JSON list of N, CA and C in Angstrom, two decimals:
[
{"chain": "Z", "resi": 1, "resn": "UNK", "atom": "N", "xyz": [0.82, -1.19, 0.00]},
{"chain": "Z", "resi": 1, "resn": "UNK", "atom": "CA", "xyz": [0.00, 0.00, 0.00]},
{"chain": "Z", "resi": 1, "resn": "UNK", "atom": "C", "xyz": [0.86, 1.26, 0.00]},
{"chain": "Z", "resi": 2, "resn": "UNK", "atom": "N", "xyz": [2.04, 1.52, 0.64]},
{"chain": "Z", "resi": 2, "resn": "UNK", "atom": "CA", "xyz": [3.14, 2.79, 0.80]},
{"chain": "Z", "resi": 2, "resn": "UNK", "atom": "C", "xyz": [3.54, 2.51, -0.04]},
{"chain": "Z", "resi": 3, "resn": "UNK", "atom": "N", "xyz": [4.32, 1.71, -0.96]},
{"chain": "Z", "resi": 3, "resn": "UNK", "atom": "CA", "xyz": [4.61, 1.81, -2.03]},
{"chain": "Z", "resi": 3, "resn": "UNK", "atom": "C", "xyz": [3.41, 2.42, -3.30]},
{"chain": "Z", "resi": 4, "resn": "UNK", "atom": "N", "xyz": [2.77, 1.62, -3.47]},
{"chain": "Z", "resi": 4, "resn": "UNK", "atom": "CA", "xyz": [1.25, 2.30, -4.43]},
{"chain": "Z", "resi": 4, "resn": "UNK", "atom": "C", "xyz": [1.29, 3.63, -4.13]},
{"chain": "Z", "resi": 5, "resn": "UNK", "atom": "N", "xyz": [0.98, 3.94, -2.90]},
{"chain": "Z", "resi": 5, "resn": "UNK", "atom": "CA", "xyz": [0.86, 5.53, -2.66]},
{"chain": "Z", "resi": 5, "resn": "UNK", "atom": "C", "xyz": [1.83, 6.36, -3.38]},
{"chain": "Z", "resi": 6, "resn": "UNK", "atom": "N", "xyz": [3.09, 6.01, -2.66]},
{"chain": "Z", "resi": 6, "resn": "UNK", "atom": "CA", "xyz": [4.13, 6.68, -3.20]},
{"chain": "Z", "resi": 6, "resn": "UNK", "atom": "C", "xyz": [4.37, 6.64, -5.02]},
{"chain": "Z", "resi": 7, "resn": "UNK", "atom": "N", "xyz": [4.07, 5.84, -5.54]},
{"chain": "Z", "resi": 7, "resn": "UNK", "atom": "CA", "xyz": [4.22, 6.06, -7.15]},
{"chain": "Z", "resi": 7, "resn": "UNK", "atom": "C", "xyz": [3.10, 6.65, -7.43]},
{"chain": "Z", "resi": 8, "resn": "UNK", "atom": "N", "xyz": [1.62, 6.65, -6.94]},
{"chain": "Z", "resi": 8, "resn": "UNK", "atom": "CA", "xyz": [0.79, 7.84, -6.95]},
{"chain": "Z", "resi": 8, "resn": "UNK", "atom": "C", "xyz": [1.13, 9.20, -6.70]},
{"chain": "Z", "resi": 9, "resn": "UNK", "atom": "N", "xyz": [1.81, 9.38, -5.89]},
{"chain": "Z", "resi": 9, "resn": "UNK", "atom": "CA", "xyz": [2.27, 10.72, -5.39]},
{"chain": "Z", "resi": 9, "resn": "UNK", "atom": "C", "xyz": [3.29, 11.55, -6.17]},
{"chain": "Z", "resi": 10, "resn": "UNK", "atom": "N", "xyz": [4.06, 10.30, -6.78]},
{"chain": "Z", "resi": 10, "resn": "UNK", "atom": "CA", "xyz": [5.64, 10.83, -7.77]},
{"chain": "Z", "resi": 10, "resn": "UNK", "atom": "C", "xyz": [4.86, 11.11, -8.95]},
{"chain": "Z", "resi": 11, "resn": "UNK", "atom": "N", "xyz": [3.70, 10.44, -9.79]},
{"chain": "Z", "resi": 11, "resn": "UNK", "atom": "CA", "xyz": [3.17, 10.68, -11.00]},
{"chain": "Z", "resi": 11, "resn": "UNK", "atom": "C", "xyz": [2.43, 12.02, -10.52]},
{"chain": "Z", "resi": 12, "resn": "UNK", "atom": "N", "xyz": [1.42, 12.63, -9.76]},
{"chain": "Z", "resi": 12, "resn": "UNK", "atom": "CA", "xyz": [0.88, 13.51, -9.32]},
{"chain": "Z", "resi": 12, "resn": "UNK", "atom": "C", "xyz": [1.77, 14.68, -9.35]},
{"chain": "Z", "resi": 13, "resn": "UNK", "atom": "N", "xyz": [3.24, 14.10, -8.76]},
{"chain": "Z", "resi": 13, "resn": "UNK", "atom": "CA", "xyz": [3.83, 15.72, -8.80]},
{"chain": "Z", "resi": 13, "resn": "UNK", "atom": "C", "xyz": [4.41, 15.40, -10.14]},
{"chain": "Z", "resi": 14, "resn": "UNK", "atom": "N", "xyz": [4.49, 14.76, -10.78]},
{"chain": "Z", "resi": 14, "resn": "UNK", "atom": "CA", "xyz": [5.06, 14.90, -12.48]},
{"chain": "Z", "resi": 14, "resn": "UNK", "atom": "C", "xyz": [3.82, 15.61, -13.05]},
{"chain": "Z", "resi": 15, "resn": "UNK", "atom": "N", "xyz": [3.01, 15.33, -13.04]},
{"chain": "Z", "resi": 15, "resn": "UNK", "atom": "CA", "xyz": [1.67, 15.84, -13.77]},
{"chain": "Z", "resi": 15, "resn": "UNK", "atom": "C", "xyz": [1.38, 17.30, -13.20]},
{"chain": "Z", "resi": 16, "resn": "UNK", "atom": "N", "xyz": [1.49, 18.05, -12.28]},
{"chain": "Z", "resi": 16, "resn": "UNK", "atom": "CA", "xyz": [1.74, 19.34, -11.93]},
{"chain": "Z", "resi": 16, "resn": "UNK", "atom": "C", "xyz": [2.55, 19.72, -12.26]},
{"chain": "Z", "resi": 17, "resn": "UNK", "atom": "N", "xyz": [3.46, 19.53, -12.59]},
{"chain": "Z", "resi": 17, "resn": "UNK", "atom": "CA", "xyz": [4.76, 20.36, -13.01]},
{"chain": "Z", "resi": 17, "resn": "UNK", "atom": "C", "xyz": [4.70, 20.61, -14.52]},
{"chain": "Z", "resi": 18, "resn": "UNK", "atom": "N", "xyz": [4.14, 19.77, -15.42]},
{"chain": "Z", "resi": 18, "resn": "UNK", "atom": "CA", "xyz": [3.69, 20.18, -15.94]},
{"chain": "Z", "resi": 18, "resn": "UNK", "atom": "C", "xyz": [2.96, 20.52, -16.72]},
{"chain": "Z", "resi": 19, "resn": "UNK", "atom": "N", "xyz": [1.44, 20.04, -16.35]},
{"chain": "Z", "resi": 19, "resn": "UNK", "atom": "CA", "xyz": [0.41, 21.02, -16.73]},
{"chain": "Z", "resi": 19, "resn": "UNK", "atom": "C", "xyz": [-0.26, 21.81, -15.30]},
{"chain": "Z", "resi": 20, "resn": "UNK", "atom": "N", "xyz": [0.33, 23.58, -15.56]},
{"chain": "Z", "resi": 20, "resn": "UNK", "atom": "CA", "xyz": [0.01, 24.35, -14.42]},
{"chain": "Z", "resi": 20, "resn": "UNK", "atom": "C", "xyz": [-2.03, 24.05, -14.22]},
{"chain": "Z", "resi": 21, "resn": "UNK", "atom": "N", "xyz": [-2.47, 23.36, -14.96]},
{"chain": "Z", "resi": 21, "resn": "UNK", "atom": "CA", "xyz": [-3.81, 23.50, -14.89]},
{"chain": "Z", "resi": 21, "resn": "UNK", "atom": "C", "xyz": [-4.60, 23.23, -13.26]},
{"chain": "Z", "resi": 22, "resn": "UNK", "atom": "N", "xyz": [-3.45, 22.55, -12.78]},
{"chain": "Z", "resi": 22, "resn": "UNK", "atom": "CA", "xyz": [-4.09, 21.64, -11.57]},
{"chain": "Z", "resi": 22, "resn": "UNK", "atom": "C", "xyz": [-3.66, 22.28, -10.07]},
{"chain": "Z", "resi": 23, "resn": "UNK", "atom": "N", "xyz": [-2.75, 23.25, -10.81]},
{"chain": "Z", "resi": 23, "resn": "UNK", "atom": "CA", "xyz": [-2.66, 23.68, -9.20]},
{"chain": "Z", "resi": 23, "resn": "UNK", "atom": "C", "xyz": [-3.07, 25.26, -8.99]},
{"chain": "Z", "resi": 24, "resn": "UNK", "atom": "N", "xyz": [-4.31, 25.23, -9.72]},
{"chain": "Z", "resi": 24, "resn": "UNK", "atom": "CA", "xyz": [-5.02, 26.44, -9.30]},
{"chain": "Z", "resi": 24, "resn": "UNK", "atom": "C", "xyz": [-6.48, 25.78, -8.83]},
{"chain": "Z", "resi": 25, "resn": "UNK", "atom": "N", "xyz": [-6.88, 27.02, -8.13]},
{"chain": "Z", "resi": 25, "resn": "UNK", "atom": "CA", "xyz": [-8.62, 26.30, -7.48]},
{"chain": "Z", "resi": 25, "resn": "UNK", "atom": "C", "xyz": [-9.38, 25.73, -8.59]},
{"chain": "Z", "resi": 26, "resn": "UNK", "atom": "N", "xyz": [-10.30, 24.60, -8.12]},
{"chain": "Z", "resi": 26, "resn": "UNK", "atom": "CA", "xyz": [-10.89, 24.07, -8.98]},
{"chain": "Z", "resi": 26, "resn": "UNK", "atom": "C", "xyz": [-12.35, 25.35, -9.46]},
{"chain": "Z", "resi": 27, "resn": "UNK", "atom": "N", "xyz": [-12.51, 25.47, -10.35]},
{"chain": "Z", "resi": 27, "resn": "UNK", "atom": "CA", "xyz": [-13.55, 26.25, -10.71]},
{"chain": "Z", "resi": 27, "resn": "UNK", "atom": "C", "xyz": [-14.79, 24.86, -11.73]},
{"chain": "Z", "resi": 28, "resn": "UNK", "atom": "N", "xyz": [-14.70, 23.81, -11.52]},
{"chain": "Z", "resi": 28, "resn": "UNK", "atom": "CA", "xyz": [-15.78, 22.64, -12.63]},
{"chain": "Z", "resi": 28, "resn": "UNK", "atom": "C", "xyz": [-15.99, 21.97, -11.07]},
{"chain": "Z", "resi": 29, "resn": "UNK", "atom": "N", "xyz": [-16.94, 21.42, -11.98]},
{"chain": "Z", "resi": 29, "resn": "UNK", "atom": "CA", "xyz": [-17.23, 20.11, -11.18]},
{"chain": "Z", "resi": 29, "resn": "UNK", "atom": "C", "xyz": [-16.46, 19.15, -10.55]},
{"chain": "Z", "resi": 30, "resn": "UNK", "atom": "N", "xyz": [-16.91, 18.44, -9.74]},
{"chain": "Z", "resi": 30, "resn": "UNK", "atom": "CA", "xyz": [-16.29, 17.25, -9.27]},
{"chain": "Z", "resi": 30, "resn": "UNK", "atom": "C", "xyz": [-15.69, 16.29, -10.77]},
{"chain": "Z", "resi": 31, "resn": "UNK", "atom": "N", "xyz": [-16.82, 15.85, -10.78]},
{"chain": "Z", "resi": 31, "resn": "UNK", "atom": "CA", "xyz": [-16.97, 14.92, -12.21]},
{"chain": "Z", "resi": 31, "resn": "UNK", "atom": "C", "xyz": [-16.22, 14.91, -13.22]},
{"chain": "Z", "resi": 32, "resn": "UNK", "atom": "N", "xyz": [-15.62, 16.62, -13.42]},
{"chain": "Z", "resi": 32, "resn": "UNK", "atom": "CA", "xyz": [-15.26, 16.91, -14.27]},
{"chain": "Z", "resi": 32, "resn": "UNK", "atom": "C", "xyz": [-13.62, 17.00, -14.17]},
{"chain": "Z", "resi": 33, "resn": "UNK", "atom": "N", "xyz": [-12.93, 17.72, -12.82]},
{"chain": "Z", "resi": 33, "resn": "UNK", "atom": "CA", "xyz": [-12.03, 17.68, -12.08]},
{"chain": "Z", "resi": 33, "resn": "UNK", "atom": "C", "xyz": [-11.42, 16.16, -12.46]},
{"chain": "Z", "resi": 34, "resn": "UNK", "atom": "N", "xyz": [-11.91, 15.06, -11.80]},
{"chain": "Z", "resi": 34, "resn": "UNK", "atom": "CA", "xyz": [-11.52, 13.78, -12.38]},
{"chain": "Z", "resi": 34, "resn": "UNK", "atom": "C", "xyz": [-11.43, 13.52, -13.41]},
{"chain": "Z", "resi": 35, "resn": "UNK", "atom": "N", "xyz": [-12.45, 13.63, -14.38]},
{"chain": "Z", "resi": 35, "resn": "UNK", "atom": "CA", "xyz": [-11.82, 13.23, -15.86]},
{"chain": "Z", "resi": 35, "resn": "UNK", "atom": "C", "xyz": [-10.89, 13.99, -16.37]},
{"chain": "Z", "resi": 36, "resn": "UNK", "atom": "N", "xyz": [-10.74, 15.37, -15.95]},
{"chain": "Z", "resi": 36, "resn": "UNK", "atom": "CA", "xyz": [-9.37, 16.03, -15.60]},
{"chain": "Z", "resi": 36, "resn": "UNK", "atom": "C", "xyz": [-8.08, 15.56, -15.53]},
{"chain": "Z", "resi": 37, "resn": "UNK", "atom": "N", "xyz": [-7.83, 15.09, -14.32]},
{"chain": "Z", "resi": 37, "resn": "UNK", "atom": "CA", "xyz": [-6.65, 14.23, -13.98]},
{"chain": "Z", "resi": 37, "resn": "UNK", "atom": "C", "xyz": [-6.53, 12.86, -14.82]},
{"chain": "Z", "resi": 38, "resn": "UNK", "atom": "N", "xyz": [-7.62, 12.40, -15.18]},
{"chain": "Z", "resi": 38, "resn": "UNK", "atom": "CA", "xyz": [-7.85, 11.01, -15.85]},
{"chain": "Z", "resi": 38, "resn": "UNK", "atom": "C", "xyz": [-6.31, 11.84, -17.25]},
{"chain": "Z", "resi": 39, "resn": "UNK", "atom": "N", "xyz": [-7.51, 12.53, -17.61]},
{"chain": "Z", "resi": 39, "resn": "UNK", "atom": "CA", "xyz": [-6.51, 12.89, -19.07]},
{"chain": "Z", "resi": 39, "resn": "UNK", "atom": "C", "xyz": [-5.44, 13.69, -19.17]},
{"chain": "Z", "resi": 40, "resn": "UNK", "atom": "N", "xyz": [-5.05, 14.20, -18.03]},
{"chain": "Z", "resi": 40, "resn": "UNK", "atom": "CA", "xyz": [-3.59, 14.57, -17.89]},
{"chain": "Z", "resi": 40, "resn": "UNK", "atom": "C", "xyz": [-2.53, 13.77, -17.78]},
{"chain": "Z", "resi": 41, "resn": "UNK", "atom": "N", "xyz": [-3.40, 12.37, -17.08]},
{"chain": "Z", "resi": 41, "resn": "UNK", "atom": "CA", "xyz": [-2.23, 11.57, -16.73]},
{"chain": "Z", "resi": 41, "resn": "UNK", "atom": "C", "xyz": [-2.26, 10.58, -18.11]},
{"chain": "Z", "resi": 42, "resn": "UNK", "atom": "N", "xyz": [-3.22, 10.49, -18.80]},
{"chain": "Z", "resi": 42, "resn": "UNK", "atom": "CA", "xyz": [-3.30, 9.81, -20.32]},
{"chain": "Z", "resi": 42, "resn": "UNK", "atom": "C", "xyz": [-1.85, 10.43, -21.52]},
{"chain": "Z", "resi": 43, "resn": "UNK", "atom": "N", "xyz": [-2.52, 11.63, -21.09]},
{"chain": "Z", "resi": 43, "resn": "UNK", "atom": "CA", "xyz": [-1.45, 12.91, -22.12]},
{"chain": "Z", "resi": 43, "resn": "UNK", "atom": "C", "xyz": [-0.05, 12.64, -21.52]},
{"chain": "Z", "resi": 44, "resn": "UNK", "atom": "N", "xyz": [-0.41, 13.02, -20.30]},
{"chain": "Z", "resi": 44, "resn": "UNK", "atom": "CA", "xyz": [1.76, 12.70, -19.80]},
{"chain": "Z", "resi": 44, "resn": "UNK", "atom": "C", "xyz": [2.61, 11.92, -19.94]},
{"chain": "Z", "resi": 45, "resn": "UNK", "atom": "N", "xyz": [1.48, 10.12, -20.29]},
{"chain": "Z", "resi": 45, "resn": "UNK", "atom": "CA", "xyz": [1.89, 8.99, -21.02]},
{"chain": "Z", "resi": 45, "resn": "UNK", "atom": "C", "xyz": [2.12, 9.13, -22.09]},
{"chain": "Z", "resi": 46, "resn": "UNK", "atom": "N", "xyz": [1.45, 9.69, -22.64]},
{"chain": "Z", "resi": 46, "resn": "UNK", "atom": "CA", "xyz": [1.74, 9.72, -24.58]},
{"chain": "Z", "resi": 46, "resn": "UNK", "atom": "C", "xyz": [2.81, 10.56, -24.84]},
{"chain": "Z", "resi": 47, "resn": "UNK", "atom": "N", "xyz": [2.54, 11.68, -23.98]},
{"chain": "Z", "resi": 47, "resn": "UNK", "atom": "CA", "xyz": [4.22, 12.89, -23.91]},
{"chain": "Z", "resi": 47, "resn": "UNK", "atom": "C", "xyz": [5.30, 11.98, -24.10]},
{"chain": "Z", "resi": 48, "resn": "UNK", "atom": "N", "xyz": [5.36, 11.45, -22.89]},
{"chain": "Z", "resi": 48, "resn": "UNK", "atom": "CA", "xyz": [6.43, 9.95, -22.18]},
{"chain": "Z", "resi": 48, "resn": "UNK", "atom": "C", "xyz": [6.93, 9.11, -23.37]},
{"chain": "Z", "resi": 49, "resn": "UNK", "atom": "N", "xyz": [5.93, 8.62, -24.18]},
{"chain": "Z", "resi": 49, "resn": "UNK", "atom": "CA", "xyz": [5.78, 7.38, -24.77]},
{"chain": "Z", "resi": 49, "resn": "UNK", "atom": "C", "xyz": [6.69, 8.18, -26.07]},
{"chain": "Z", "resi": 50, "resn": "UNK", "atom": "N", "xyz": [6.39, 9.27, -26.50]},
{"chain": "Z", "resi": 50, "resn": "UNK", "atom": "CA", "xyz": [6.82, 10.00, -28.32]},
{"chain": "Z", "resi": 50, "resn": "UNK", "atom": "C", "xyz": [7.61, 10.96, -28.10]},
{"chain": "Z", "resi": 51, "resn": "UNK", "atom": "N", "xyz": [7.87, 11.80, -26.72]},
{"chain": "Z", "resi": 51, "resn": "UNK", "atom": "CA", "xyz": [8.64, 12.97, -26.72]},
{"chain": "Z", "resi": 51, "resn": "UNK", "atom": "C", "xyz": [9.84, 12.41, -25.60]},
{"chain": "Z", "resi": 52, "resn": "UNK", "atom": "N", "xyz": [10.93, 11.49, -25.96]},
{"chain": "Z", "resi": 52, "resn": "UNK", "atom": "CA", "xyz": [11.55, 11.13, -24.59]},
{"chain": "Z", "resi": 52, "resn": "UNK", "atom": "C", "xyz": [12.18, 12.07, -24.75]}
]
């Protein structure tokens, strides 16, 4: 489980750094907030995957 967390936590601060989108107040929905993060962390893979 501390491990899981912790590679949750290292991708989270990769994904803030950089897209500034997430570390300003949320102004959407819940609902929306999540599919949010869903596709930041989709995009940061594909970044990952074509832009090493």
């Amino acid at each position: 489980h501390a491990q899981a967390r912790n590679v949750v936590e290292c991708v989270f601060g990769v994904v803030k750094r950089r897209f500034q989108l997430i570390n300003t107040a949320p102004e959407y929905s819940l609902k929306k907030q999540a599919k949010m993060v869903l596709v930041l962390c989709v995009l940061q893979n594909f970044i990952h995957v074509h832009d090493p």
